[in-house]
Amino acid sequence: MSASVNKETCVGCGACVDACPCGALSLEDGVAVVSDDCAGCGACTDACPTDSISLD
Ligand code: SF4
Ligand code: SF4
């Protein structure tokens, strides 16, 4: 399982970056991006106010 960000709906708020226990999220050009460090825990999906993160 790994998180993926919908770039069309992400507003770059950073809530997911703060919520991730693995440091796997960062903001690039105002959009969240997921690194290979993602453990698939789902904390970011719960934290995102725009439902922009899904787990695949
Ligand atoms: S699923 Fe968990 S480990 Fe992966 S990016 Fe989201 S908060 Fe971080
Ligand atoms: S919490 Fe959602 S809207 Fe905010 S930066 Fe992360 S993916 Fe984008």
mmCIF file of C-alpha atoms and ligand atoms in Angstrom:
data_model
loop_
_atom_site.group_PDB
_atom_site.id
_atom_site.type_symbol
_atom_site.label_atom_id
_atom_site.label_comp_id
_atom_site.label_asym_id
_atom_site.label_seq_id
_atom_site.Cartn_x
_atom_site.Cartn_y
_atom_site.Cartn_z
ATOM 1 C CA MET A 1 0.000 0.000 0.000
ATOM 2 C CA SER A 2 1.205 3.442 -0.875
ATOM 3 C CA ALA A 3 -0.394 6.861 -0.796
ATOM 4 C CA SER A 4 -1.024 8.836 -3.935
ATOM 5 C CA VAL A 5 -2.051 12.481 -4.237
ATOM 6 C CA ASN A 6 -4.658 13.885 -6.596
ATOM 7 C CA LYS A 7 -2.814 16.922 -7.943
ATOM 8 C CA GLU A 8 -6.058 18.428 -9.245
ATOM 9 C CA THR A 9 -7.647 18.750 -5.806
ATOM 10 C CA CYS A 10 -4.622 19.163 -3.480
ATOM 11 C CA VAL A 11 -4.514 22.738 -2.180
ATOM 12 C CA GLY A 12 -1.037 22.488 -0.654
ATOM 13 C CA CYS A 13 -2.189 23.025 2.930
ATOM 14 C CA GLY A 14 0.512 20.769 4.398
ATOM 15 C CA ALA A 15 -1.770 18.917 6.812
ATOM 16 C CA CYS A 16 -0.681 15.577 5.401
ATOM 17 C CA VAL A 17 2.991 16.483 5.748
ATOM 18 C CA ASP A 18 2.478 17.115 9.468
ATOM 19 C CA ALA A 19 0.382 13.947 9.886
ATOM 20 C CA CYS A 20 2.795 11.491 8.272
ATOM 21 C CA PRO A 21 4.807 9.500 10.861
ATOM 22 C CA CYS A 22 7.356 8.444 8.248
ATOM 23 C CA GLY A 23 8.302 11.812 6.799
ATOM 24 C CA ALA A 24 7.153 10.515 3.455
ATOM 25 C CA LEU A 25 5.232 13.618 2.375
ATOM 26 C CA SER A 26 6.531 16.974 1.260
ATOM 27 C CA LEU A 27 5.279 19.949 -0.696
ATOM 28 C CA GLU A 28 6.669 20.642 -4.147
ATOM 29 C CA ASP A 29 5.323 23.550 -6.182
ATOM 30 C CA GLY A 30 2.308 23.776 -3.875
ATOM 31 C CA VAL A 31 1.300 20.147 -4.203
ATOM 32 C CA ALA A 32 1.944 17.219 -1.852
ATOM 33 C CA VAL A 33 4.226 14.470 -3.118
ATOM 34 C CA VAL A 34 4.804 11.001 -1.649
ATOM 35 C CA SER A 35 8.250 9.414 -1.361
ATOM 36 C CA ASP A 36 9.270 5.765 -1.268
ATOM 37 C CA ASP A 37 9.291 6.017 2.548
ATOM 38 C CA CYS A 38 5.487 5.706 2.626
ATOM 39 C CA ALA A 39 4.373 2.796 4.832
ATOM 40 C CA GLY A 40 0.713 2.937 3.788
ATOM 41 C CA CYS A 41 -0.588 3.753 7.270
ATOM 42 C CA GLY A 42 -3.413 5.994 6.082
ATOM 43 C CA ALA A 43 -2.813 8.883 8.485
ATOM 44 C CA CYS A 44 -2.557 11.344 5.616
ATOM 45 C CA THR A 45 -5.854 10.310 4.065
ATOM 46 C CA ASP A 46 -7.603 11.063 7.358
ATOM 47 C CA ALA A 47 -5.799 14.404 7.690
ATOM 48 C CA CYS A 48 -6.485 15.755 4.211
ATOM 49 C CA PRO A 49 -9.356 18.295 4.203
ATOM 50 C CA THR A 50 -9.970 17.884 0.476
ATOM 51 C CA ASP A 51 -9.878 14.065 0.269
ATOM 52 C CA SER A 52 -6.973 14.301 -2.141
ATOM 53 C CA ILE A 53 -5.013 11.262 -0.933
ATOM 54 C CA SER A 54 -5.858 7.670 -1.696
ATOM 55 C CA LEU A 55 -4.157 4.412 -0.784
ATOM 56 C CA ASP A 56 -3.387 2.021 -3.633
HETATM 57 S S1 SF4 B 1 0.044 6.526 4.176
HETATM 58 FE FE1 SF4 B 1 1.102 6.979 6.153
HETATM 59 S S2 SF4 B 1 3.288 6.689 5.703
HETATM 60 FE FE2 SF4 B 1 2.241 6.913 3.720
HETATM 61 S S3 SF4 B 1 2.376 9.106 3.218
HETATM 62 FE FE3 SF4 B 1 0.391 8.759 4.280
HETATM 63 S S4 SF4 B 1 0.813 9.182 6.445
HETATM 64 FE FE4 SF4 B 1 2.806 8.879 5.421
HETATM 65 S S1 SF4 B 2 -3.551 17.515 3.249
HETATM 66 FE FE1 SF4 B 2 -4.491 17.192 1.215
HETATM 67 S S2 SF4 B 2 -4.796 19.259 0.393
HETATM 68 FE FE2 SF4 B 2 -3.338 19.429 2.102
HETATM 69 S S3 SF4 B 2 -1.296 19.296 1.121
HETATM 70 FE FE3 SF4 B 2 -1.889 17.210 1.751
HETATM 71 S S4 SF4 B 2 -2.882 16.302 -0.080
HETATM 72 FE FE4 SF4 B 2 -2.815 18.521 -0.369
#
